PDB file of C-alpha atoms in Angstrom:
ATOM      1  CA  GLN A  10     -35.292  49.835  65.313  1.00 70.00           C
ATOM      2  CA  VAL A  11     -35.223  45.823  64.872  1.00 73.00           C
ATOM      3  CA  GLN A  12     -33.583  43.644  67.264  1.00 87.00           C
ATOM      4  CA  LEU A  13     -32.976  39.948  66.426  1.00 92.00           C
ATOM      5  CA  VAL A  14     -32.445  37.516  68.912  1.00 93.00           C
ATOM      6  CA  GLU A  15     -31.371  33.684  68.454  1.00 97.00           C
ATOM      7  CA  SER A  16     -32.265  30.713  70.202  1.00 97.00           C
ATOM      8  CA  GLY A  17     -32.292  27.005  70.028  1.00 98.00           C
ATOM      9  CA  GLY A  18     -28.416  26.005  69.535  1.00 98.00           C
ATOM     10  CA  GLY A  19     -26.962  23.241  71.442  1.00 98.00           C
ATOM     11  CA  LEU A  20     -24.757  20.219  71.403  1.00 98.00           C
ATOM     12  CA  VAL A  21     -26.188  17.290  69.293  1.00 98.00           C
ATOM     13  CA  GLN A  22     -25.020  13.976  67.776  1.00 98.00           C
ATOM     14  CA  ALA A  23     -24.071  13.574  64.221  1.00 98.00           C
ATOM     15  CA  GLY A  24     -27.551  12.732  62.350  1.00 98.00           C
ATOM     16  CA  GLY A  25     -29.331  14.789  64.808  1.00 98.00           C
ATOM     17  CA  SER A  26     -31.969  17.585  64.589  1.00 98.00           C
ATOM     18  CA  LEU A  27     -32.271  21.203  65.885  1.00 98.00           C
ATOM     19  CA  ARG A  28     -34.709  23.960  65.569  1.00 98.00           C
ATOM     20  CA  LEU A  29     -33.400  27.712  65.730  1.00 98.00           C
ATOM     21  CA  SER A  30     -35.740  30.432  66.091  1.00 98.00           C
ATOM     22  CA  CYS A  31     -35.008  34.187  65.687  1.00 96.00           C
ATOM     23  CA  ALA A  32     -37.202  36.753  67.213  1.00 94.00           C
ATOM     24  CA  ALA A  33     -37.476  40.029  65.942  1.00 90.00           C
ATOM     25  CA  SER A  34     -38.728  43.281  67.719  1.00 85.00           C
ATOM     26  CA  GLY A  35     -40.132  45.761  65.486  1.00 72.00           C
ATOM     27  CA  SER A  36     -43.146  45.935  63.238  1.00 63.00           C
ATOM     28  CA  ILE A  37     -41.101  46.120  60.029  1.00 69.00           C
ATOM     29  CA  PHE A  38     -40.132  42.242  60.237  1.00 75.00           C
ATOM     30  CA  SER A  39     -42.883  41.224  58.043  1.00 76.00           C
ATOM     31  CA  LEU A  40     -41.216  43.848  55.314  1.00 79.00           C
ATOM     32  CA  LYS A  41     -37.835  42.256  55.232  1.00 89.00           C
ATOM     33  CA  ALA A  42     -36.185  39.346  53.436  1.00 94.00           C
ATOM     34  CA  MET A  43     -34.524  37.256  56.235  1.00 95.00           C
ATOM     35  CA  ALA A  44     -31.792  35.030  56.406  1.00 97.00           C
ATOM     36  CA  TRP A  45     -29.836  32.562  58.419  1.00 98.00           C
ATOM     37  CA  TYR A  46     -25.847  32.847  58.396  1.00 98.00           C
ATOM     38  CA  ARG A  47     -23.367  30.962  59.910  1.00 97.00           C
ATOM     39  CA  GLN A  48     -19.882  31.261  60.952  1.00 97.00           C
ATOM     40  CA  THR A  49     -17.384  28.543  61.668  1.00 92.00           C
ATOM     41  CA  PRO A  50     -13.984  29.319  63.668  1.00 86.00           C
ATOM     42  CA  GLY A  51     -11.343  31.281  61.354  1.00 90.00           C
ATOM     43  CA  ASN A  52     -13.853  31.799  58.635  1.00 94.00           C
ATOM     44  CA  GLN A  53     -16.008  34.494  57.453  1.00 94.00           C
ATOM     45  CA  ARG A  54     -19.970  34.604  58.013  1.00 96.00           C
ATOM     46  CA  GLU A  55     -21.660  32.880  54.985  1.00 97.00           C
ATOM     47  CA  LEU A  56     -25.680  32.983  54.061  1.00 98.00           C
ATOM     48  CA  ALA A  57     -27.106  29.464  54.768  1.00 98.00           C
ATOM     49  CA  ALA A  58     -30.665  30.175  53.898  1.00 98.00           C
ATOM     50  CA  SER A  59     -32.715  32.737  52.919  1.00 98.00           C
ATOM     51  CA  ILE A  60     -36.545  33.609  52.691  1.00 97.00           C
ATOM     52  CA  THR A  61     -38.389  36.433  51.337  1.00 95.00           C
ATOM     53  CA  ARG A  62     -41.272  38.444  52.414  1.00 91.00           C
ATOM     54  CA  GLY A  63     -43.611  36.078  50.601  1.00 91.00           C
ATOM     55  CA  GLY A  64     -41.847  32.965  51.653  1.00 93.00           C
ATOM     56  CA  SER A  65     -39.766  31.989  48.958  1.00 97.00           C
ATOM     57  CA  THR A  66     -36.439  30.127  49.839  1.00 98.00           C
ATOM     58  CA  ASN A  67     -33.047  29.590  48.865  1.00 98.00           C
ATOM     59  CA  TYR A  68     -30.169  27.357  50.367  1.00 98.00           C
ATOM     60  CA  ALA A  69     -26.350  27.146  50.072  1.00 97.00           C
ATOM     61  CA  ASP A  70     -25.397  23.925  48.413  1.00 97.00           C
ATOM     62  CA  TYR A  71     -23.936  22.728  51.700  1.00 95.00           C
ATOM     63  CA  VAL A  72     -27.311  22.887  53.457  1.00 96.00           C
ATOM     64  CA  LYS A  73     -29.682  21.894  50.726  1.00 97.00           C
ATOM     65  CA  GLY A  74     -32.016  18.996  51.313  1.00 97.00           C
ATOM     66  CA  ARG A  75     -31.152  19.190  55.138  1.00 98.00           C
ATOM     67  CA  PHE A  76     -32.049  22.539  56.303  1.00 98.00           C
ATOM     68  CA  THR A  77     -35.529  24.350  55.965  1.00 98.00           C
ATOM     69  CA  ILE A  78     -35.877  28.036  56.674  1.00 98.00           C
ATOM     70  CA  SER A  79     -39.509  29.362  57.536  1.00 97.00           C
ATOM     71  CA  ARG A  80     -41.241  32.456  59.035  1.00 95.00           C
ATOM     72  CA  ASP A  81     -44.029  33.208  61.099  1.00 93.00           C
ATOM     73  CA  ASN A  82     -44.894  36.906  60.216  1.00 90.00           C
ATOM     74  CA  ALA A  83     -47.516  37.132  62.911  1.00 89.00           C
ATOM     75  CA  LYS A  84     -44.896  36.116  65.548  1.00 91.00           C
ATOM     76  CA  ASN A  85     -42.097  38.022  64.018  1.00 91.00           C
ATOM     77  CA  THR A  86     -40.129  34.999  63.925  1.00 93.00           C
ATOM     78  CA  VAL A  87     -37.583  32.974  61.531  1.00 95.00           C
ATOM     79  CA  TYR A  88     -37.046  29.450  61.911  1.00 97.00           C
ATOM     80  CA  LEU A  89     -34.130  27.111  60.839  1.00 98.00           C
ATOM     81  CA  GLN A  90     -34.780  23.503  60.865  1.00 98.00           C
ATOM     82  CA  MET A  91     -31.847  21.568  60.806  1.00 98.00           C
ATOM     83  CA  ASN A  92     -31.550  17.919  60.135  1.00 98.00           C
ATOM     84  CA  SER A  93     -29.149  15.217  59.412  1.00 98.00           C
ATOM     85  CA  LEU A  94     -26.649  17.458  60.806  1.00 98.00           C
ATOM     86  CA  GLN A  95     -22.805  16.859  60.595  1.00 97.00           C
ATOM     87  CA  PRO A  96     -19.774  17.852  62.464  1.00 96.00           C
ATOM     88  CA  GLU A  97     -18.826  20.503  59.659  1.00 95.00           C
ATOM     89  CA  ASP A  98     -22.223  21.902  60.427  1.00 97.00           C
ATOM     90  CA  THR A  99     -20.808  23.306  64.015  1.00 97.00           C
ATOM     91  CA  ALA A 100     -20.712  26.980  64.080  1.00 97.00           C
ATOM     92  CA  VAL A 101     -22.429  30.045  65.511  1.00 98.00           C
ATOM     93  CA  TYR A 102     -25.781  30.550  63.686  1.00 98.00           C
ATOM     94  CA  TYR A 103     -27.187  34.285  63.117  1.00 97.00           C
ATOM     95  CA  CYS A 104     -30.341  35.621  61.561  1.00 96.00           C
ATOM     96  CA  ASN A 105     -30.260  38.999  60.081  1.00 95.00           C
ATOM     97  CA  THR A 106     -32.046  40.433  57.031  1.00 93.00           C
ATOM     98  CA  ASN A 107     -30.893  39.693  53.402  1.00 94.00           C
ATOM     99  CA  PRO A 108     -28.916  41.521  52.783  1.00 94.00           C
ATOM    100  CA  ALA A 109     -27.415  41.660  55.898  1.00 93.00           C
ATOM    101  CA  LEU A 110     -27.457  44.845  57.793  1.00 91.00           C
ATOM    102  CA  TYR A 111     -24.640  45.626  60.360  1.00 91.00           C
ATOM    103  CA  ILE A 112     -26.891  47.189  62.905  1.00 89.00           C
ATOM    104  CA  TYR A 113     -29.006  43.818  63.183  1.00 89.00           C
ATOM    105  CA  TRP A 114     -26.326  41.381  64.068  1.00 93.00           C
ATOM    106  CA  GLY A 115     -26.866  39.633  67.323  1.00 91.00           C
ATOM    107  CA  GLN A 116     -25.177  37.215  69.562  1.00 94.00           C
ATOM    108  CA  GLY A 117     -25.999  34.293  67.344  1.00 97.00           C
ATOM    109  CA  THR A 118     -26.640  30.564  68.690  1.00 98.00           C
ATOM    110  CA  GLN A 119     -23.670  28.038  69.180  1.00 98.00           C
ATOM    111  CA  VAL A 120     -24.558  24.731  67.329  1.00 98.00           C
ATOM    112  CA  THR A 121     -22.017  22.143  68.046  1.00 98.00           C
ATOM    113  CA  VAL A 122     -22.233  18.808  66.381  1.00 97.00           C
ATOM    114  CA  SER A 123     -20.246  15.665  67.875  1.00 97.00           C
ATOM    115  CA  SER A 124     -19.218  12.851  65.697  1.00 94.00           C
TER     116      SER A 124
END
């Protein structure tokens, strides 16, 4: 069974950057398409960025050009490089497969962007 652990969140000023990491246990990680999701208070979780097994990426319009998703299959890790952060990017960020599976939701990592 795969477990996903997110890290790298924190408090940053508007215009700053953060790099999130998602470490996956389990040998099947490299076989799965992965994604980063985010949830703001009072809203549903939404997909922010995704990456296929082969490395093709896709982004929600609100992060396009600012965020970059990548993966290292040898390390069973997915990354989200977030640049030009804005207060509206404040959210809990989660990684999961794409499409998401309930059993893989972890605790997420909090990102707070101050103005």
